[in-house]
Amino acid sequence: MSVPLLKIGAVLSTMAMVTNWMSQTLPSLVGLNGTVSRAGASEKITLFQSPEEGWQLYTSAQAPDGKCICTAVIPAQSTCSRDGRSRELRQLMEKVQNVSQSMEVLELRTYRDLQYVRSMETLMRSLDARLRAADGSLSAKSFQELKDRMSELLPLSSVLEQYKADTRTILHLREEVRNLSSSLAAIQEEMGAYGYEDLQQRVMALEARLHACAQKLGCGKLTGVSNPITIRAMGSRFGSWMTDTMAPSADSRVWYMDGYYKGRRVLEFRTLGDFIKGQNFIQHLLPQPWAGTGHVVYNGSLFYNKYQSNVVVKYHFRSRSVLVQRSLPGAGYNNTFPYSWGGFSDMDFMVDESGLWAVYTTNQNAGNIVVSRLDPHTLEVVRSWDTGYPKRSAGEAFMICGVLYVTNSHLAGAKVYFAYFTNTSSYEYTDVPFHNQYSHISMLDYNPRERALYTWNNGHQVLYNVTLFHVISTAGDP
């Protein structure tokens, strides 16, 4: 019995050695130990991304000397996951996983069979003792008992045969491991001075810089509007909802204002998720009622048109007080020059990458849309532009990067039809369709932080993503 047990011990020892080697050595060879150290912290990384990942466009800003820094199109995650070496590493990783699974099966089977062998060892010692005590003579009854006991040992032979087969499997697995080690060493040598993890860190650092470039260069010309994303159906046919365009990314509060005139109640939801569920909100009661739906939240304050006046009100949420209010000179109000849908939409406030704007109309401008840049602290008009576009023919309007975009209708079939460029005081007619899913838009506003359009569409709160075309001029270009 001692020989089979020694074999069993040898098998278990070999398996433990190979399993331990694989668990400690292979991950470090292929860079699969799961963490990348960076500036004293550990961050999870995934070496091989799924092929379904899309591509993202990153465009750089200008350097201080006016030169274009870079323009690159890269995958959303690791570019290393697309090269030939990565495919080989993926295949090797699959082999490692197969080897690991085989080792796990062997370990479980060995543990089970070892328990069986140990129980049989007790039985064999008992039989050996009885045979020695019989001293050459056995009664018929004793012989039958020994025969029955011996039959219990018959499965032991198949267990020992399985051990022999497992030993051959382990030898094969050890050969596979040696082949994997040689392949990995060759790949590492071919990759040069930097290990795979080093290259991964460099790619991640590059991606971070490209993301920073994209944030610096947020502006561009509108070329497309996505399909609508319905967030919630809540409230009446007319209203507005928004987030703070100047808040940090961690601040996802949502403000909700139902109705288009005489309203005073503003609901502040803690997060977008809370807004969707209708929970975790507080109520602000404005000291003066609003008119229209062209409100905007900017840097912790609500900017809105006071009902039955051309007064702009700046209401601070934290202090629950009006910080400043001022009339817009000559601005029409009380449905004098609304959008095509009416609703006291004479004055529309907007925020884009460059600051606070007011869109309205005066008698002096014969009902055409006026765009004014406002000082957010004093509400004074910094500069105004006469776009020449009749406001009553506009469905809604929004600002992106100093460009006023106007829709030709608030109903189904609407599209972005007109664009006015404040930097050049020029305009052009456009043809950018968007899907008006619920057929009656009473609020349309751009959020530069999220680069999305917020809309109130027939009692539905809806988002649209936008596509912007970036043009970078290098030094010396016109």
CSV table of N, CA, C and O in Angstrom, one decimal, residues 236-329:
chain,number,residue,atom,x,y,z
A,236,SER,N,-47.5,68.9,-17.3
A,236,SER,CA,-48.5,69.3,-18.3
A,236,SER,C,-47.8,69.4,-19.7
A,236,SER,O,-46.7,69.0,-19.9
A,237,ARG,N,-48.5,70.0,-20.7
A,237,ARG,CA,-48.0,70.0,-22.0
A,237,ARG,C,-46.8,70.9,-22.2
A,237,ARG,O,-46.0,70.7,-23.1
A,238,PHE,N,-46.7,72.0,-21.3
A,238,PHE,CA,-45.7,73.0,-21.4
A,238,PHE,C,-44.8,73.0,-20.1
A,238,PHE,O,-45.4,72.8,-19.0
A,239,GLY,N,-43.6,73.2,-20.3
A,239,GLY,CA,-42.7,73.3,-19.1
A,239,GLY,C,-41.3,73.4,-19.5
A,239,GLY,O,-40.9,73.5,-20.6
A,240,SER,N,-40.4,73.3,-18.4
A,240,SER,CA,-39.0,73.3,-18.7
A,240,SER,C,-38.3,72.4,-17.6
A,240,SER,O,-38.8,72.3,-16.5
A,241,TRP,N,-37.1,71.9,-18.0
A,241,TRP,CA,-36.3,71.1,-17.0
A,241,TRP,C,-34.9,71.3,-17.4
A,241,TRP,O,-34.6,71.5,-18.6
A,242,MET,N,-33.9,71.2,-16.5
A,242,MET,CA,-32.6,71.6,-16.8
A,242,MET,C,-31.6,71.1,-15.7
A,242,MET,O,-32.1,70.8,-14.6
A,243,THR,N,-30.3,71.1,-16.0
A,243,THR,CA,-29.3,71.0,-15.0
A,243,THR,C,-28.4,72.2,-15.0
A,243,THR,O,-28.5,73.0,-16.0
A,244,ASP,N,-27.5,72.4,-14.0
A,244,ASP,CA,-26.6,73.5,-14.0
A,244,ASP,C,-25.4,73.3,-14.9
A,244,ASP,O,-24.7,72.4,-14.7
A,245,THR,N,-25.3,74.2,-15.9
A,245,THR,CA,-24.2,74.0,-16.9
A,245,THR,C,-22.9,74.3,-16.3
A,245,THR,O,-21.8,73.9,-16.9
A,246,MET,N,-22.8,75.0,-15.2
A,246,MET,CA,-21.5,75.3,-14.6
A,246,MET,C,-21.1,74.4,-13.4
A,246,MET,O,-20.1,74.5,-12.8
A,247,ALA,N,-22.0,73.5,-13.0
A,247,ALA,CA,-21.7,72.6,-11.9
A,247,ALA,C,-20.7,71.5,-12.3
A,247,ALA,O,-20.6,71.2,-13.4
A,248,PRO,N,-19.9,71.1,-11.3
A,248,PRO,CA,-19.0,70.0,-11.6
A,248,PRO,C,-19.7,68.7,-12.0
A,248,PRO,O,-20.9,68.6,-11.7
A,249,SER,N,-19.0,67.8,-12.6
A,249,SER,CA,-19.6,66.6,-13.1
A,249,SER,C,-20.3,65.8,-12.0
A,249,SER,O,-21.3,65.0,-12.3
A,250,ALA,N,-19.8,65.8,-10.8
A,250,ALA,CA,-20.4,65.1,-9.7
A,250,ALA,C,-21.8,65.6,-9.3
A,250,ALA,O,-22.6,64.9,-8.6
A,251,ASP,N,-22.1,66.9,-9.7
A,251,ASP,CA,-23.4,67.5,-9.3
A,251,ASP,C,-24.3,67.2,-10.5
A,251,ASP,O,-24.2,67.8,-11.5
A,252,SER,N,-25.3,66.4,-10.3
A,252,SER,CA,-26.3,66.0,-11.3
A,252,SER,C,-27.7,66.4,-10.9
A,252,SER,O,-28.6,65.8,-11.3
A,253,ARG,N,-27.8,67.5,-10.1
A,253,ARG,CA,-29.1,68.0,-9.8
A,253,ARG,C,-30.0,68.4,-11.0
A,253,ARG,O,-29.4,68.9,-12.0
A,254,VAL,N,-31.3,68.2,-10.9
A,254,VAL,CA,-32.2,68.5,-12.0
A,254,VAL,C,-33.2,69.4,-11.4
A,254,VAL,O,-33.8,69.2,-10.3
A,255,TRP,N,-33.5,70.5,-12.2
A,255,TRP,CA,-34.6,71.5,-11.8
A,255,TRP,C,-35.8,71.3,-12.8
A,255,TRP,O,-35.6,71.2,-14.0
A,256,TYR,N,-36.9,71.4,-12.2
A,256,TYR,CA,-38.2,71.1,-13.0
A,256,TYR,C,-39.2,72.2,-12.7
A,256,TYR,O,-39.5,72.5,-11.5
A,257,MET,N,-39.7,72.8,-13.8
A,257,MET,CA,-40.7,73.9,-13.7
A,257,MET,C,-41.8,73.6,-14.7
A,257,MET,O,-41.7,73.7,-15.9
A,258,ASP,N,-43.0,73.2,-14.1
A,258,ASP,CA,-44.2,72.9,-14.9
A,258,ASP,C,-45.0,74.1,-15.2
A,258,ASP,O,-45.2,74.9,-14.4
A,259,GLY,N,-45.4,74.2,-16.5
A,259,GLY,CA,-46.3,75.3,-16.9
A,259,GLY,C,-45.5,76.4,-17.6
A,259,GLY,O,-44.3,76.5,-17.5
A,260,TYR,N,-46.2,77.4,-18.2
A,260,TYR,CA,-45.6,78.4,-18.9
A,260,TYR,C,-45.9,79.8,-18.4
A,260,TYR,O,-45.4,80.8,-19.0
A,261,TYR,N,-46.8,80.0,-17.4
A,261,TYR,CA,-47.0,81.3,-16.9
A,261,TYR,C,-47.6,81.2,-15.5
A,261,TYR,O,-48.2,80.3,-15.1
A,262,LYS,N,-47.3,82.3,-14.7
A,262,LYS,CA,-47.7,82.5,-13.3
A,262,LYS,C,-47.2,81.4,-12.4
A,262,LYS,O,-47.6,81.4,-11.2
A,263,GLY,N,-46.3,80.6,-12.9
A,263,GLY,CA,-45.7,79.5,-12.0
A,263,GLY,C,-44.7,80.1,-11.0
A,263,GLY,O,-44.0,81.1,-11.3
A,264,ARG,N,-44.6,79.5,-9.8
A,264,ARG,CA,-43.6,79.9,-8.8
A,264,ARG,C,-42.9,78.8,-8.2
A,264,ARG,O,-41.9,78.9,-7.5
A,265,ARG,N,-43.4,77.6,-8.4
A,265,ARG,CA,-42.8,76.4,-7.8
A,265,ARG,C,-41.7,75.7,-8.6
A,265,ARG,O,-42.0,75.3,-9.8
A,266,VAL,N,-40.5,75.6,-8.1
A,266,VAL,CA,-39.4,74.9,-8.8
A,266,VAL,C,-39.0,73.7,-7.9
A,266,VAL,O,-38.7,73.9,-6.7
A,267,LEU,N,-39.0,72.6,-8.5
A,267,LEU,CA,-38.6,71.3,-7.8
A,267,LEU,C,-37.1,71.1,-8.2
A,267,LEU,O,-36.7,71.1,-9.3
A,268,GLU,N,-36.3,70.8,-7.1
A,268,GLU,CA,-34.9,70.5,-7.3
A,268,GLU,C,-34.7,69.0,-6.9
A,268,GLU,O,-34.8,68.7,-5.7
A,269,PHE,N,-34.3,68.2,-7.8
A,269,PHE,CA,-34.1,66.8,-7.6
A,269,PHE,C,-32.6,66.6,-7.4
A,269,PHE,O,-31.8,67.2,-8.0
A,270,ARG,N,-32.2,65.7,-6.5
A,270,ARG,CA,-30.8,65.5,-6.1
A,270,ARG,C,-30.0,64.9,-7.3
A,270,ARG,O,-28.8,65.3,-7.4
A,271,THR,N,-30.6,64.0,-8.0
A,271,THR,CA,-29.8,63.4,-9.2
A,271,THR,C,-30.8,63.2,-10.3
A,271,THR,O,-32.1,63.2,-10.1
A,272,LEU,N,-30.3,62.9,-11.5
A,272,LEU,CA,-31.1,62.5,-12.6
A,272,LEU,C,-31.9,61.3,-12.3
A,272,LEU,O,-33.1,61.1,-12.7
A,273,GLY,N,-31.3,60.3,-11.6
A,273,GLY,CA,-32.0,59.1,-11.2
A,273,GLY,C,-33.2,59.4,-10.3
A,273,GLY,O,-34.3,58.8,-10.5
A,274,ASP,N,-33.0,60.3,-9.4
A,274,ASP,CA,-34.1,60.7,-8.5
A,274,ASP,C,-35.2,61.4,-9.3
A,274,ASP,O,-36.4,61.2,-9.0
A,275,PHE,N,-34.8,62.2,-10.3
A,275,PHE,CA,-35.8,62.8,-11.1
A,275,PHE,C,-36.7,61.8,-11.9
A,275,PHE,O,-37.9,61.9,-12.0
A,276,ILE,N,-36.0,60.8,-12.4
A,276,ILE,CA,-36.7,59.7,-13.1
A,276,ILE,C,-37.7,59.0,-12.2
A,276,ILE,O,-38.8,58.7,-12.6
A,277,LYS,N,-37.3,58.8,-11.0
A,277,LYS,CA,-38.1,58.1,-10.0
A,277,LYS,C,-39.1,59.0,-9.3
A,277,LYS,O,-40.0,58.5,-8.6
A,278,GLY,N,-38.9,60.3,-9.4
A,278,GLY,CA,-39.8,61.3,-8.7
A,278,GLY,C,-39.6,61.3,-7.2
A,278,GLY,O,-40.5,61.4,-6.4
A,279,GLN,N,-38.3,61.2,-6.8
A,279,GLN,CA,-38.0,61.1,-5.3
A,279,GLN,C,-36.8,62.0,-5.0
A,279,GLN,O,-36.2,62.5,-5.9
A,280,ASN,N,-36.6,62.2,-3.7
A,280,ASN,CA,-35.5,63.0,-3.2
A,280,ASN,C,-35.4,64.4,-3.8
A,280,ASN,O,-34.5,64.7,-4.5
A,281,PHE,N,-36.4,65.2,-3.6
A,281,PHE,CA,-36.4,66.6,-4.1
A,281,PHE,C,-36.8,67.6,-3.1
A,281,PHE,O,-37.5,67.2,-2.0
A,282,ILE,N,-36.5,68.8,-3.3
A,282,ILE,CA,-36.9,69.9,-2.4
A,282,ILE,C,-37.6,70.9,-3.3
A,282,ILE,O,-37.5,70.9,-4.5
A,283,GLN,N,-38.4,71.8,-2.7
A,283,GLN,CA,-39.2,72.8,-3.4
A,283,GLN,C,-38.7,74.2,-3.1
A,283,GLN,O,-38.4,74.6,-2.0
A,284,HIS,N,-38.5,75.0,-4.2
A,284,HIS,CA,-38.3,76.4,-4.1
A,284,HIS,C,-39.5,77.2,-4.5
A,284,HIS,O,-40.1,76.8,-5.6
A,285,LEU,N,-39.9,78.2,-3.8
A,285,LEU,CA,-41.0,79.0,-4.1
A,285,LEU,C,-40.5,80.4,-4.5
A,285,LEU,O,-40.0,81.1,-3.6
A,286,LEU,N,-40.6,80.7,-5.8
A,286,LEU,CA,-40.0,81.9,-6.3
A,286,LEU,C,-40.8,83.1,-5.7
A,286,LEU,O,-42.1,83.1,-5.7
A,287,PRO,N,-40.2,84.2,-5.4
A,287,PRO,CA,-40.9,85.4,-4.9
A,287,PRO,C,-41.7,86.1,-6.0
A,287,PRO,O,-42.7,86.8,-5.7
A,288,GLN,N,-41.4,85.8,-7.3
A,288,GLN,CA,-42.1,86.5,-8.4
A,288,GLN,C,-42.4,85.4,-9.4
A,288,GLN,O,-41.5,84.6,-9.7
A,289,PRO,N,-43.6,85.3,-10.0
A,289,PRO,CA,-43.9,84.3,-11.0
A,289,PRO,C,-43.1,84.4,-12.3
A,289,PRO,O,-42.6,85.5,-12.6
A,290,TRP,N,-43.1,83.3,-13.0
A,290,TRP,CA,-42.4,83.3,-14.3
A,290,TRP,C,-43.3,83.4,-15.5
A,290,TRP,O,-44.5,83.1,-15.3
A,291,ALA,N,-42.7,83.8,-16.6
A,291,ALA,CA,-43.5,83.7,-17.9
A,291,ALA,C,-42.6,82.9,-18.9
A,291,ALA,O,-41.4,83.0,-18.9
A,292,GLY,N,-43.3,82.1,-19.7
A,292,GLY,CA,-42.6,81.3,-20.7
A,292,GLY,C,-42.0,80.1,-20.1
A,292,GLY,O,-42.2,79.6,-19.0
A,293,THR,N,-41.1,79.5,-21.0
A,293,THR,CA,-40.3,78.3,-20.6
A,293,THR,C,-38.8,78.4,-20.8
A,293,THR,O,-38.1,77.4,-20.8
A,294,GLY,N,-38.4,79.7,-21.1
A,294,GLY,CA,-37.0,79.9,-21.5
A,294,GLY,C,-36.1,80.1,-20.3
A,294,GLY,O,-35.1,80.9,-20.4
A,295,HIS,N,-36.3,79.4,-19.2
A,295,HIS,CA,-35.4,79.6,-18.0
A,295,HIS,C,-34.1,78.8,-18.2
A,295,HIS,O,-34.0,77.8,-19.0
A,296,VAL,N,-33.1,79.2,-17.4
A,296,VAL,CA,-31.9,78.4,-17.4
A,296,VAL,C,-31.2,78.5,-16.0
A,296,VAL,O,-31.4,79.5,-15.3
A,297,VAL,N,-30.6,77.5,-15.6
A,297,VAL,CA,-29.8,77.4,-14.3
A,297,VAL,C,-28.3,77.6,-14.7
A,297,VAL,O,-27.8,76.8,-15.5
A,298,TYR,N,-27.7,78.6,-14.1
A,298,TYR,CA,-26.3,78.9,-14.4
A,298,TYR,C,-25.5,79.2,-13.2
A,298,TYR,O,-25.9,80.2,-12.5
A,299,ASN,N,-24.6,78.4,-12.8
A,299,ASN,CA,-23.7,78.7,-11.6
A,299,ASN,C,-24.5,78.9,-10.4
A,299,ASN,O,-24.3,79.8,-9.6
A,300,GLY,N,-25.5,78.0,-10.1
A,300,GLY,CA,-26.2,78.0,-8.9
A,300,GLY,C,-27.4,78.9,-8.8
A,300,GLY,O,-28.1,79.0,-7.8
A,301,SER,N,-27.7,79.6,-9.9
A,301,SER,CA,-28.8,80.6,-9.9
A,301,SER,C,-29.8,80.3,-11.1
A,301,SER,O,-29.3,79.8,-12.2
A,302,LEU,N,-31.0,80.6,-10.9
A,302,LEU,CA,-32.0,80.5,-12.0
A,302,LEU,C,-32.3,81.9,-12.6
A,302,LEU,O,-32.5,82.9,-11.9
A,303,PHE,N,-32.2,81.9,-13.9
A,303,PHE,CA,-32.5,83.1,-14.7
A,303,PHE,C,-33.8,82.9,-15.4
A,303,PHE,O,-34.0,82.0,-16.2
A,304,TYR,N,-34.8,83.8,-15.1
A,304,TYR,CA,-36.1,83.7,-15.8
A,304,TYR,C,-36.7,85.0,-16.0
A,304,TYR,O,-36.3,86.1,-15.5
A,305,ASN,N,-37.8,85.0,-16.8
A,305,ASN,CA,-38.5,86.2,-17.2
A,305,ASN,C,-39.7,86.4,-16.2
A,305,ASN,O,-40.5,85.5,-16.0
A,306,LYS,N,-39.7,87.5,-15.5
A,306,LYS,CA,-40.8,87.8,-14.6
A,306,LYS,C,-42.1,88.0,-15.4
A,306,LYS,O,-42.2,88.7,-16.4
A,307,TYR,N,-43.2,87.4,-14.9
A,307,TYR,CA,-44.5,87.4,-15.6
A,307,TYR,C,-45.0,88.8,-15.8
A,307,TYR,O,-44.9,89.7,-15.0
A,308,GLN,N,-45.5,89.1,-17.0
A,308,GLN,CA,-46.1,90.3,-17.5
A,308,GLN,C,-45.1,91.5,-17.4
A,308,GLN,O,-45.4,92.6,-17.0
A,309,SER,N,-43.8,91.2,-17.8
A,309,SER,CA,-42.8,92.3,-17.8
A,309,SER,C,-41.6,91.8,-18.7
A,309,SER,O,-41.6,90.6,-19.1
A,310,ASN,N,-40.7,92.7,-19.0
A,310,ASN,CA,-39.5,92.3,-19.7
A,310,ASN,C,-38.3,92.3,-18.7
A,310,ASN,O,-37.2,92.6,-19.1
A,311,VAL,N,-38.6,92.0,-17.5
A,311,VAL,CA,-37.6,91.9,-16.4
A,311,VAL,C,-37.0,90.5,-16.3
A,311,VAL,O,-37.6,89.5,-16.4
A,312,VAL,N,-35.6,90.5,-16.3
A,312,VAL,CA,-34.9,89.3,-16.0
A,312,VAL,C,-34.6,89.2,-14.6
A,312,VAL,O,-34.1,90.2,-13.9
A,313,VAL,N,-34.9,88.0,-14.0
A,313,VAL,CA,-34.7,87.8,-12.6
A,313,VAL,C,-33.6,86.7,-12.4
A,313,VAL,O,-33.6,85.7,-13.0
A,314,LYS,N,-32.7,87.0,-11.5
A,314,LYS,CA,-31.6,86.1,-11.1
A,314,LYS,C,-31.9,85.6,-9.6
A,314,LYS,O,-31.7,86.4,-8.7
A,315,TYR,N,-32.4,84.4,-9.5
A,315,TYR,CA,-32.7,83.8,-8.2
A,315,TYR,C,-31.7,82.8,-7.8
A,315,TYR,O,-31.4,81.8,-8.5
A,316,HIS,N,-31.1,83.0,-6.6
A,316,HIS,CA,-30.0,82.1,-6.1
A,316,HIS,C,-30.7,81.0,-5.2
A,316,HIS,O,-31.4,81.3,-4.3
A,317,PHE,N,-30.4,79.8,-5.6
A,317,PHE,CA,-31.0,78.6,-5.0
A,317,PHE,C,-30.6,78.5,-3.5
A,317,PHE,O,-31.4,78.2,-2.6
A,318,ARG,N,-29.3,78.6,-3.3
A,318,ARG,CA,-28.8,78.3,-1.9
A,318,ARG,C,-29.3,79.3,-0.9
A,318,ARG,O,-29.7,78.9,0.2
A,319,SER,N,-29.3,80.6,-1.3
A,319,SER,CA,-29.8,81.6,-0.3
A,319,SER,C,-31.3,81.8,-0.4
A,319,SER,O,-31.9,82.5,0.4
A,320,ARG,N,-31.9,81.2,-1.5
A,320,ARG,CA,-33.3,81.3,-1.7
A,320,ARG,C,-33.7,82.8,-1.8
A,320,ARG,O,-34.7,83.3,-1.1
A,321,SER,N,-33.0,83.6,-2.6
A,321,SER,CA,-33.2,85.0,-2.7
A,321,SER,C,-32.9,85.5,-4.1
A,321,SER,O,-32.2,84.8,-4.8
A,322,VAL,N,-33.5,86.6,-4.4
A,322,VAL,CA,-33.2,87.3,-5.7
A,322,VAL,C,-32.0,88.1,-5.6
A,322,VAL,O,-31.9,89.0,-4.7
A,323,LEU,N,-31.0,87.8,-6.3
A,323,LEU,CA,-29.7,88.5,-6.3
A,323,LEU,C,-29.7,89.8,-7.1
A,323,LEU,O,-29.2,90.8,-6.7
A,324,VAL,N,-30.4,89.8,-8.2
A,324,VAL,CA,-30.5,90.9,-9.1
A,324,VAL,C,-31.6,90.8,-10.1
A,324,VAL,O,-32.0,89.6,-10.4
A,325,GLN,N,-32.3,91.9,-10.5
A,325,GLN,CA,-33.3,91.8,-11.6
A,325,GLN,C,-33.1,93.1,-12.4
A,325,GLN,O,-32.8,94.2,-11.9
A,326,ARG,N,-33.4,93.0,-13.7
A,326,ARG,CA,-33.1,94.1,-14.6
A,326,ARG,C,-34.0,93.9,-15.8
A,326,ARG,O,-34.2,92.8,-16.3
A,327,SER,N,-34.5,95.1,-16.3
A,327,SER,CA,-35.3,95.1,-17.6
A,327,SER,C,-34.4,95.0,-18.8
A,327,SER,O,-33.3,95.6,-18.8
A,328,LEU,N,-34.8,94.2,-19.8
A,328,LEU,CA,-34.1,94.2,-21.1
A,328,LEU,C,-34.7,95.3,-21.9
A,328,LEU,O,-35.9,95.3,-22.3
A,329,PRO,N,-33.9,96.3,-22.3
A,329,PRO,CA,-34.4,97.5,-23.0
A,329,PRO,C,-35.2,97.1,-24.3
A,329,PRO,O,-34.6,96.5,-25.2
